[in-house]
JSON list of C-alpha atoms in Angstrom, two decimals:
[
{"chain": "I", "resi": 1, "resn": "MET", "atom": "CA", "xyz": [-96.62, 150.73, -18.85]},
{"chain": "I", "resi": 2, "resn": "LEU", "atom": "CA", "xyz": [-95.58, 147.02, -18.70]},
{"chain": "I", "resi": 3, "resn": "LEU", "atom": "CA", "xyz": [-95.98, 144.85, -15.66]},
{"chain": "I", "resi": 4, "resn": "SER", "atom": "CA", "xyz": [-93.81, 142.03, -14.58]},
{"chain": "I", "resi": 5, "resn": "PRO", "atom": "CA", "xyz": [-94.34, 138.80, -16.49]},
{"chain": "I", "resi": 6, "resn": "ALA", "atom": "CA", "xyz": [-93.84, 136.74, -13.35]},
{"chain": "I", "resi": 7, "resn": "GLN", "atom": "CA", "xyz": [-96.43, 133.93, -12.98]},
{"chain": "I", "resi": 8, "resn": "PRO", "atom": "CA", "xyz": [-97.50, 133.58, -9.39]},
{"chain": "I", "resi": 9, "resn": "GLY", "atom": "CA", "xyz": [-100.33, 131.46, -10.79]},
{"chain": "I", "resi": 10, "resn": "ARG", "atom": "CA", "xyz": [-102.30, 131.03, -13.98]},
{"chain": "I", "resi": 11, "resn": "ARG", "atom": "CA", "xyz": [-105.18, 133.18, -12.82]},
{"chain": "I", "resi": 12, "resn": "GLN", "atom": "CA", "xyz": [-102.99, 136.00, -11.59]},
{"chain": "I", "resi": 13, "resn": "PHE", "atom": "CA", "xyz": [-100.91, 135.91, -14.81]},
{"chain": "I", "resi": 14, "resn": "ARG", "atom": "CA", "xyz": [-104.10, 136.16, -16.88]},
{"chain": "I", "resi": 15, "resn": "ARG", "atom": "CA", "xyz": [-105.24, 139.15, -14.80]},
{"chain": "I", "resi": 16, "resn": "LEU", "atom": "CA", "xyz": [-101.80, 140.89, -15.24]},
{"chain": "I", "resi": 17, "resn": "ARG", "atom": "CA", "xyz": [-102.05, 140.48, -18.95]},
{"chain": "I", "resi": 18, "resn": "VAL", "atom": "CA", "xyz": [-105.55, 141.98, -18.98]},
{"chain": "I", "resi": 19, "resn": "GLU", "atom": "CA", "xyz": [-104.28, 144.78, -16.78]},
{"chain": "I", "resi": 20, "resn": "GLN", "atom": "CA", "xyz": [-101.54, 145.60, -19.24]},
{"chain": "I", "resi": 21, "resn": "HIS", "atom": "CA", "xyz": [-104.01, 145.79, -22.07]},
{"chain": "I", "resi": 22, "resn": "TRP", "atom": "CA", "xyz": [-106.34, 148.06, -20.11]},
{"chain": "I", "resi": 23, "resn": "ALA", "atom": "CA", "xyz": [-103.42, 150.39, -19.51]},
{"chain": "I", "resi": 24, "resn": "LYS", "atom": "CA", "xyz": [-102.67, 150.59, -23.21]},
{"chain": "I", "resi": 25, "resn": "ILE", "atom": "CA", "xyz": [-106.29, 151.24, -24.11]},
{"chain": "I", "resi": 26, "resn": "ILE", "atom": "CA", "xyz": [-106.56, 154.04, -21.59]},
{"chain": "I", "resi": 27, "resn": "GLU", "atom": "CA", "xyz": [-103.34, 155.61, -22.89]},
{"chain": "I", "resi": 28, "resn": "ALA", "atom": "CA", "xyz": [-104.48, 155.17, -26.53]},
{"chain": "I", "resi": 29, "resn": "ILE", "atom": "CA", "xyz": [-107.67, 157.32, -25.94]},
{"chain": "I", "resi": 30, "resn": "GLY", "atom": "CA", "xyz": [-105.43, 160.13, -24.75]},
{"chain": "I", "resi": 31, "resn": "GLU", "atom": "CA", "xyz": [-105.58, 159.74, -21.01]},
{"chain": "I", "resi": 32, "resn": "ASP", "atom": "CA", "xyz": [-102.80, 160.12, -18.52]},
{"chain": "I", "resi": 33, "resn": "LEU", "atom": "CA", "xyz": [-102.31, 157.08, -16.35]},
{"chain": "I", "resi": 34, "resn": "SER", "atom": "CA", "xyz": [-100.14, 158.93, -13.86]},
{"chain": "I", "resi": 35, "resn": "ARG", "atom": "CA", "xyz": [-103.08, 161.14, -12.64]},
{"chain": "I", "resi": 36, "resn": "PRO", "atom": "CA", "xyz": [-104.53, 159.98, -9.31]},
{"chain": "I", "resi": 37, "resn": "GLY", "atom": "CA", "xyz": [-107.96, 159.00, -10.60]},
{"chain": "I", "resi": 38, "resn": "LEU", "atom": "CA", "xyz": [-106.56, 156.58, -13.12]},
{"chain": "I", "resi": 39, "resn": "ALA", "atom": "CA", "xyz": [-103.38, 155.27, -11.35]},
{"chain": "I", "resi": 40, "resn": "ASP", "atom": "CA", "xyz": [-105.11, 151.96, -10.30]},
{"chain": "I", "resi": 41, "resn": "THR", "atom": "CA", "xyz": [-107.76, 151.87, -12.96]},
{"chain": "I", "resi": 42, "resn": "PRO", "atom": "CA", "xyz": [-106.07, 149.14, -15.13]},
{"chain": "I", "resi": 43, "resn": "LYS", "atom": "CA", "xyz": [-105.88, 146.89, -12.08]},
{"chain": "I", "resi": 44, "resn": "ARG", "atom": "CA", "xyz": [-109.47, 147.51, -11.06]},
{"chain": "I", "resi": 45, "resn": "ALA", "atom": "CA", "xyz": [-110.72, 147.12, -14.65]},
{"chain": "I", "resi": 46, "resn": "ALA", "atom": "CA", "xyz": [-108.87, 143.83, -15.00]},
{"chain": "I", "resi": 47, "resn": "LYS", "atom": "CA", "xyz": [-110.36, 142.47, -11.83]},
{"chain": "I", "resi": 48, "resn": "ALA", "atom": "CA", "xyz": [-113.88, 143.63, -12.87]},
{"chain": "I", "resi": 49, "resn": "PHE", "atom": "CA", "xyz": [-113.51, 142.05, -16.32]},
{"chain": "I", "resi": 50, "resn": "GLU", "atom": "CA", "xyz": [-112.39, 138.84, -14.76]},
{"chain": "I", "resi": 51, "resn": "PHE", "atom": "CA", "xyz": [-115.62, 138.84, -12.67]},
{"chain": "I", "resi": 52, "resn": "LEU", "atom": "CA", "xyz": [-117.82, 139.80, -15.64]},
{"chain": "I", "resi": 53, "resn": "THR", "atom": "CA", "xyz": [-116.43, 136.92, -17.70]},
{"chain": "I", "resi": 54, "resn": "ARG", "atom": "CA", "xyz": [-116.03, 134.32, -14.98]},
{"chain": "I", "resi": 55, "resn": "GLY", "atom": "CA", "xyz": [-118.26, 131.87, -16.90]},
{"chain": "I", "resi": 56, "resn": "TYR", "atom": "CA", "xyz": [-115.17, 130.84, -18.87]},
{"chain": "I", "resi": 57, "resn": "GLN", "atom": "CA", "xyz": [-113.66, 129.46, -15.65]},
{"chain": "I", "resi": 58, "resn": "GLN", "atom": "CA", "xyz": [-116.78, 127.51, -14.76]},
{"chain": "I", "resi": 59, "resn": "SER", "atom": "CA", "xyz": [-118.28, 124.27, -15.95]},
{"chain": "I", "resi": 60, "resn": "VAL", "atom": "CA", "xyz": [-121.88, 123.02, -15.92]},
{"chain": "I", "resi": 61, "resn": "ASP", "atom": "CA", "xyz": [-120.83, 120.01, -13.82]},
{"chain": "I", "resi": 62, "resn": "GLU", "atom": "CA", "xyz": [-119.27, 122.21, -11.19]},
{"chain": "I", "resi": 63, "resn": "VAL", "atom": "CA", "xyz": [-122.28, 124.54, -10.74]},
{"chain": "I", "resi": 64, "resn": "VAL", "atom": "CA", "xyz": [-124.85, 121.71, -10.87]},
{"chain": "I", "resi": 65, "resn": "ASN", "atom": "CA", "xyz": [-122.81, 119.76, -8.35]},
{"chain": "I", "resi": 66, "resn": "LYS", "atom": "CA", "xyz": [-125.08, 116.67, -8.63]},
{"chain": "I", "resi": 67, "resn": "ALA", "atom": "CA", "xyz": [-128.08, 118.62, -7.40]},
{"chain": "I", "resi": 68, "resn": "LEU", "atom": "CA", "xyz": [-130.61, 116.45, -9.19]},
{"chain": "I", "resi": 69, "resn": "PHE", "atom": "CA", "xyz": [-133.36, 115.01, -7.10]},
{"chain": "I", "resi": 70, "resn": "PRO", "atom": "CA", "xyz": [-135.83, 112.18, -7.70]},
{"chain": "I", "resi": 71, "resn": "SER", "atom": "CA", "xyz": [-139.45, 113.39, -8.33]},
{"chain": "I", "resi": 72, "resn": "ASP", "atom": "CA", "xyz": [-142.70, 111.91, -9.43]},
{"chain": "I", "resi": 73, "resn": "SER", "atom": "CA", "xyz": [-143.81, 115.26, -10.84]},
{"chain": "I", "resi": 74, "resn": "SER", "atom": "CA", "xyz": [-144.42, 115.52, -14.51]},
{"chain": "I", "resi": 75, "resn": "GLU", "atom": "CA", "xyz": [-145.84, 119.05, -14.39]},
{"chain": "I", "resi": 76, "resn": "MET", "atom": "CA", "xyz": [-144.12, 122.12, -15.64]},
{"chain": "I", "resi": 77, "resn": "VAL", "atom": "CA", "xyz": [-141.38, 123.65, -13.46]},
{"chain": "I", "resi": 78, "resn": "LEU", "atom": "CA", "xyz": [-140.91, 127.38, -14.10]},
{"chain": "I", "resi": 79, "resn": "VAL", "atom": "CA", "xyz": [-138.24, 129.71, -12.69]},
{"chain": "I", "resi": 80, "resn": "GLN", "atom": "CA", "xyz": [-139.16, 133.24, -13.69]},
{"chain": "I", "resi": 81, "resn": "ASP", "atom": "CA", "xyz": [-137.27, 136.54, -13.74]},
{"chain": "I", "resi": 82, "resn": "VAL", "atom": "CA", "xyz": [-133.74, 135.21, -13.26]},
{"chain": "I", "resi": 83, "resn": "GLU", "atom": "CA", "xyz": [-131.57, 138.40, -13.35]},
{"chain": "I", "resi": 84, "resn": "LEU", "atom": "CA", "xyz": [-129.12, 138.35, -16.21]},
{"chain": "I", "resi": 85, "resn": "TYR", "atom": "CA", "xyz": [-125.98, 140.39, -16.97]},
{"chain": "I", "resi": 86, "resn": "SER", "atom": "CA", "xyz": [-123.79, 139.70, -19.96]},
{"chain": "I", "resi": 87, "resn": "LEU", "atom": "CA", "xyz": [-121.46, 141.38, -22.34]},
{"chain": "I", "resi": 88, "resn": "CYS", "atom": "CA", "xyz": [-122.22, 141.79, -26.07]},
{"chain": "I", "resi": 89, "resn": "GLU", "atom": "CA", "xyz": [-119.44, 140.07, -28.06]},
{"chain": "I", "resi": 90, "resn": "HIS", "atom": "CA", "xyz": [-119.60, 142.74, -30.76]},
{"chain": "I", "resi": 91, "resn": "HIS", "atom": "CA", "xyz": [-118.80, 145.84, -28.71]},
{"chain": "I", "resi": 92, "resn": "LEU", "atom": "CA", "xyz": [-118.08, 144.49, -25.18]},
{"chain": "I", "resi": 93, "resn": "LEU", "atom": "CA", "xyz": [-120.93, 146.53, -23.78]},
{"chain": "I", "resi": 94, "resn": "PRO", "atom": "CA", "xyz": [-123.44, 145.10, -21.35]},
{"chain": "I", "resi": 95, "resn": "PHE", "atom": "CA", "xyz": [-126.88, 143.66, -21.97]},
{"chain": "I", "resi": 96, "resn": "ILE", "atom": "CA", "xyz": [-129.08, 143.36, -18.94]},
{"chain": "I", "resi": 97, "resn": "GLY", "atom": "CA", "xyz": [-132.40, 141.62, -18.48]},
{"chain": "I", "resi": 98, "resn": "LYS", "atom": "CA", "xyz": [-134.19, 138.60, -17.20]},
{"chain": "I", "resi": 99, "resn": "CYS", "atom": "CA", "xyz": [-134.42, 134.99, -18.14]},
{"chain": "I", "resi": 100, "resn": "HIS", "atom": "CA", "xyz": [-137.41, 132.61, -17.76]},
{"chain": "I", "resi": 101, "resn": "VAL", "atom": "CA", "xyz": [-136.69, 128.87, -17.72]},
{"chain": "I", "resi": 102, "resn": "ALA", "atom": "CA", "xyz": [-139.31, 126.09, -17.70]},
{"chain": "I", "resi": 103, "resn": "TYR", "atom": "CA", "xyz": [-139.06, 122.37, -18.06]},
{"chain": "I", "resi": 104, "resn": "ILE", "atom": "CA", "xyz": [-141.12, 119.22, -17.77]},
{"chain": "I", "resi": 105, "resn": "PRO", "atom": "CA", "xyz": [-139.26, 116.70, -15.57]},
{"chain": "I", "resi": 106, "resn": "THR", "atom": "CA", "xyz": [-139.12, 112.96, -16.26]},
{"chain": "I", "resi": 107, "resn": "GLY", "atom": "CA", "xyz": [-138.16, 111.57, -12.84]},
{"chain": "I", "resi": 108, "resn": "LYS", "atom": "CA", "xyz": [-135.65, 114.19, -11.85]},
{"chain": "I", "resi": 109, "resn": "VAL", "atom": "CA", "xyz": [-135.81, 117.81, -10.81]},
{"chain": "I", "resi": 110, "resn": "LEU", "atom": "CA", "xyz": [-132.91, 120.29, -10.67]},
{"chain": "I", "resi": 111, "resn": "GLY", "atom": "CA", "xyz": [-132.15, 122.22, -7.47]},
{"chain": "I", "resi": 112, "resn": "LEU", "atom": "CA", "xyz": [-133.75, 125.70, -7.74]},
{"chain": "I", "resi": 113, "resn": "SER", "atom": "CA", "xyz": [-130.61, 127.76, -7.42]},
{"chain": "I", "resi": 114, "resn": "LYS", "atom": "CA", "xyz": [-128.87, 125.59, -10.09]},
{"chain": "I", "resi": 115, "resn": "VAL", "atom": "CA", "xyz": [-131.19, 126.96, -12.79]},
{"chain": "I", "resi": 116, "resn": "ALA", "atom": "CA", "xyz": [-129.94, 130.51, -11.98]},
{"chain": "I", "resi": 117, "resn": "ARG", "atom": "CA", "xyz": [-126.32, 129.24, -11.81]},
{"chain": "I", "resi": 118, "resn": "ILE", "atom": "CA", "xyz": [-126.61, 127.69, -15.25]},
{"chain": "I", "resi": 119, "resn": "VAL", "atom": "CA", "xyz": [-127.94, 131.03, -16.62]},
{"chain": "I", "resi": 120, "resn": "ASP", "atom": "CA", "xyz": [-124.91, 132.71, -15.08]},
{"chain": "I", "resi": 121, "resn": "VAL", "atom": "CA", "xyz": [-122.35, 130.28, -16.43]},
{"chain": "I", "resi": 122, "resn": "PHE", "atom": "CA", "xyz": [-123.29, 131.20, -20.01]},
{"chain": "I", "resi": 123, "resn": "ALA", "atom": "CA", "xyz": [-124.24, 134.85, -19.41]},
{"chain": "I", "resi": 124, "resn": "ARG", "atom": "CA", "xyz": [-120.86, 135.63, -17.82]},
{"chain": "I", "resi": 125, "resn": "ARG", "atom": "CA", "xyz": [-119.17, 135.11, -21.20]},
{"chain": "I", "resi": 126, "resn": "LEU", "atom": "CA", "xyz": [-118.97, 137.24, -24.32]},
{"chain": "I", "resi": 127, "resn": "GLN", "atom": "CA", "xyz": [-122.36, 136.59, -25.94]},
{"chain": "I", "resi": 128, "resn": "ILE", "atom": "CA", "xyz": [-125.08, 137.38, -28.35]},
{"chain": "I", "resi": 129, "resn": "GLN", "atom": "CA", "xyz": [-128.59, 137.01, -26.87]},
{"chain": "I", "resi": 130, "resn": "GLU", "atom": "CA", "xyz": [-129.66, 134.45, -29.46]},
{"chain": "I", "resi": 131, "resn": "SER", "atom": "CA", "xyz": [-126.90, 132.01, -28.66]},
{"chain": "I", "resi": 132, "resn": "LEU", "atom": "CA", "xyz": [-127.19, 132.56, -24.88]},
{"chain": "I", "resi": 133, "resn": "THR", "atom": "CA", "xyz": [-130.89, 131.57, -25.05]},
{"chain": "I", "resi": 134, "resn": "THR", "atom": "CA", "xyz": [-130.13, 128.34, -26.93]},
{"chain": "I", "resi": 135, "resn": "GLN", "atom": "CA", "xyz": [-127.18, 127.36, -24.71]},
{"chain": "I", "resi": 136, "resn": "ILE", "atom": "CA", "xyz": [-129.24, 127.66, -21.54]},
{"chain": "I", "resi": 137, "resn": "ALA", "atom": "CA", "xyz": [-132.14, 125.68, -22.97]},
{"chain": "I", "resi": 138, "resn": "GLN", "atom": "CA", "xyz": [-129.84, 122.91, -24.30]},
{"chain": "I", "resi": 139, "resn": "THR", "atom": "CA", "xyz": [-128.01, 122.59, -21.06]},
{"chain": "I", "resi": 140, "resn": "ILE", "atom": "CA", "xyz": [-131.14, 122.32, -18.92]},
{"chain": "I", "resi": 141, "resn": "MET", "atom": "CA", "xyz": [-132.33, 119.65, -21.40]},
{"chain": "I", "resi": 142, "resn": "ASP", "atom": "CA", "xyz": [-129.03, 117.77, -21.14]},
{"chain": "I", "resi": 143, "resn": "VAL", "atom": "CA", "xyz": [-128.73, 117.99, -17.32]},
{"chain": "I", "resi": 144, "resn": "THR", "atom": "CA", "xyz": [-132.29, 117.04, -16.47]},
{"chain": "I", "resi": 145, "resn": "GLY", "atom": "CA", "xyz": [-133.35, 114.69, -19.30]},
{"chain": "I", "resi": 146, "resn": "ALA", "atom": "CA", "xyz": [-136.45, 116.71, -19.42]},
{"chain": "I", "resi": 147, "resn": "GLU", "atom": "CA", "xyz": [-139.43, 116.02, -21.75]},
{"chain": "I", "resi": 148, "resn": "GLY", "atom": "CA", "xyz": [-139.12, 119.54, -22.90]},
{"chain": "I", "resi": 149, "resn": "VAL", "atom": "CA", "xyz": [-137.47, 122.87, -22.03]},
{"chain": "I", "resi": 150, "resn": "GLY", "atom": "CA", "xyz": [-138.51, 126.47, -22.77]},
{"chain": "I", "resi": 151, "resn": "VAL", "atom": "CA", "xyz": [-136.33, 129.53, -22.26]},
{"chain": "I", "resi": 152, "resn": "ILE", "atom": "CA", "xyz": [-137.22, 133.15, -22.89]},
{"chain": "I", "resi": 153, "resn": "ILE", "atom": "CA", "xyz": [-134.81, 136.09, -22.38]},
{"chain": "I", "resi": 154, "resn": "GLU", "atom": "CA", "xyz": [-135.77, 139.79, -22.39]},
{"chain": "I", "resi": 155, "resn": "ALA", "atom": "CA", "xyz": [-132.88, 142.21, -22.31]},
{"chain": "I", "resi": 156, "resn": "GLN", "atom": "CA", "xyz": [-131.88, 145.76, -23.01]},
{"chain": "I", "resi": 157, "resn": "HIS", "atom": "CA", "xyz": [-128.58, 146.31, -24.88]},
{"chain": "I", "resi": 158, "resn": "MET", "atom": "CA", "xyz": [-126.24, 149.09, -24.07]},
{"chain": "I", "resi": 159, "resn": "CYS", "atom": "CA", "xyz": [-124.82, 148.83, -27.62]},
{"chain": "I", "resi": 160, "resn": "MET", "atom": "CA", "xyz": [-128.17, 150.07, -28.90]},
{"chain": "I", "resi": 161, "resn": "MET", "atom": "CA", "xyz": [-128.79, 152.54, -26.04]},
{"chain": "I", "resi": 162, "resn": "MET", "atom": "CA", "xyz": [-125.39, 154.19, -25.38]},
{"chain": "I", "resi": 163, "resn": "ARG", "atom": "CA", "xyz": [-124.14, 154.25, -28.98]},
{"chain": "I", "resi": 164, "resn": "GLY", "atom": "CA", "xyz": [-125.29, 153.69, -32.59]},
{"chain": "I", "resi": 165, "resn": "VAL", "atom": "CA", "xyz": [-129.01, 154.25, -32.92]},
{"chain": "I", "resi": 166, "resn": "GLU", "atom": "CA", "xyz": [-129.37, 155.28, -29.20]},
{"chain": "I", "resi": 167, "resn": "LYS", "atom": "CA", "xyz": [-132.81, 153.81, -28.79]},
{"chain": "I", "resi": 168, "resn": "GLN", "atom": "CA", "xyz": [-133.47, 153.94, -25.01]},
{"chain": "I", "resi": 169, "resn": "ASN", "atom": "CA", "xyz": [-136.76, 151.92, -24.84]},
{"chain": "I", "resi": 170, "resn": "SER", "atom": "CA", "xyz": [-135.83, 148.97, -27.15]},
{"chain": "I", "resi": 171, "resn": "LEU", "atom": "CA", "xyz": [-136.19, 145.46, -25.63]},
{"chain": "I", "resi": 172, "resn": "MET", "atom": "CA", "xyz": [-134.98, 142.32, -27.23]},
{"chain": "I", "resi": 173, "resn": "LYS", "atom": "CA", "xyz": [-136.88, 139.05, -26.61]},
{"chain": "I", "resi": 174, "resn": "THR", "atom": "CA", "xyz": [-135.52, 135.67, -27.66]},
{"chain": "I", "resi": 175, "resn": "SER", "atom": "CA", "xyz": [-136.86, 132.14, -27.08]},
{"chain": "I", "resi": 176, "resn": "ALA", "atom": "CA", "xyz": [-135.62, 128.57, -27.40]},
{"chain": "I", "resi": 177, "resn": "MET", "atom": "CA", "xyz": [-138.19, 125.69, -27.27]},
{"chain": "I", "resi": 178, "resn": "LEU", "atom": "CA", "xyz": [-136.96, 122.14, -27.11]},
{"chain": "I", "resi": 179, "resn": "GLY", "atom": "CA", "xyz": [-138.77, 118.74, -26.97]},
{"chain": "I", "resi": 180, "resn": "SER", "atom": "CA", "xyz": [-142.47, 119.03, -25.98]},
{"chain": "I", "resi": 181, "resn": "PHE", "atom": "CA", "xyz": [-142.24, 122.85, -25.81]},
{"chain": "I", "resi": 182, "resn": "ARG", "atom": "CA", "xyz": [-141.59, 122.85, -29.58]},
{"chain": "I", "resi": 183, "resn": "THR", "atom": "CA", "xyz": [-143.93, 119.99, -30.56]},
{"chain": "I", "resi": 184, "resn": "GLU", "atom": "CA", "xyz": [-146.88, 120.68, -28.32]},
{"chain": "I", "resi": 185, "resn": "GLN", "atom": "CA", "xyz": [-148.86, 123.94, -28.75]},
{"chain": "I", "resi": 186, "resn": "LYS", "atom": "CA", "xyz": [-150.59, 123.49, -25.40]},
{"chain": "I", "resi": 187, "resn": "THR", "atom": "CA", "xyz": [-147.23, 123.23, -23.57]},
{"chain": "I", "resi": 188, "resn": "ARG", "atom": "CA", "xyz": [-146.01, 126.48, -25.14]},
{"chain": "I", "resi": 189, "resn": "ASP", "atom": "CA", "xyz": [-149.33, 128.13, -24.37]},
{"chain": "I", "resi": 190, "resn": "GLU", "atom": "CA", "xyz": [-149.12, 127.13, -20.70]},
{"chain": "I", "resi": 191, "resn": "PHE", "atom": "CA", "xyz": [-145.51, 128.48, -20.46]},
{"chain": "I", "resi": 192, "resn": "LEU", "atom": "CA", "xyz": [-146.48, 131.79, -22.06]},
{"chain": "I", "resi": 193, "resn": "SER", "atom": "CA", "xyz": [-149.69, 131.99, -19.97]},
{"chain": "I", "resi": 194, "resn": "LEU", "atom": "CA", "xyz": [-147.75, 131.57, -16.78]},
{"chain": "I", "resi": 195, "resn": "LEU", "atom": "CA", "xyz": [-145.43, 134.30, -17.85]},
{"chain": "I", "resi": 196, "resn": "GLN", "atom": "CA", "xyz": [-148.36, 136.55, -18.76]},
{"chain": "I", "resi": 197, "resn": "LEU", "atom": "CA", "xyz": [-146.75, 136.92, -22.19]},
{"chain": "I", "resi": 198, "resn": "ARG", "atom": "CA", "xyz": [-149.47, 135.19, -24.25]},
{"chain": "I", "resi": 199, "resn": "ARG", "atom": "CA", "xyz": [-151.08, 137.47, -26.84]}
]
């Protein structure tokens, strides 16, 4: 089932290619694309996959959009429980969880929603959780010029829950500590205490 290679636009051409590949995958597992329930599935799957990986079409500059504001605050800023949805690059299965981001400003603070948008830019790509955590932390550091940044992600991975070892209650936690969050124990302790994760 091949679709027309016409290029009404780069985005649409990319979606058509993904649609063709979904059709081949569905046929390869033994399904019949002509049956009513599957007739439009390649198109729907291509559109969904485009949404789930839209981070490739976004840049940090676009999502931040100059939303940095002068501030005299030098106290910790914490954005907790940012919902996170990503795709494991090993099996293309979802991992779902929450991200906690903290930073200590040095004259500038970032618009609140922009923290969540930065999380999404990197989460909406094929990822492993370890890299995702580091990318978010380094970007917040670069954008704000902060004294330090701390990021913790807690997520459940469908590649462990739906297949393989099938462990339903496993939770993966990763952290990235930059600047004063790495060098100052009291800064890390404050971060973990605010999150009620300190042991």
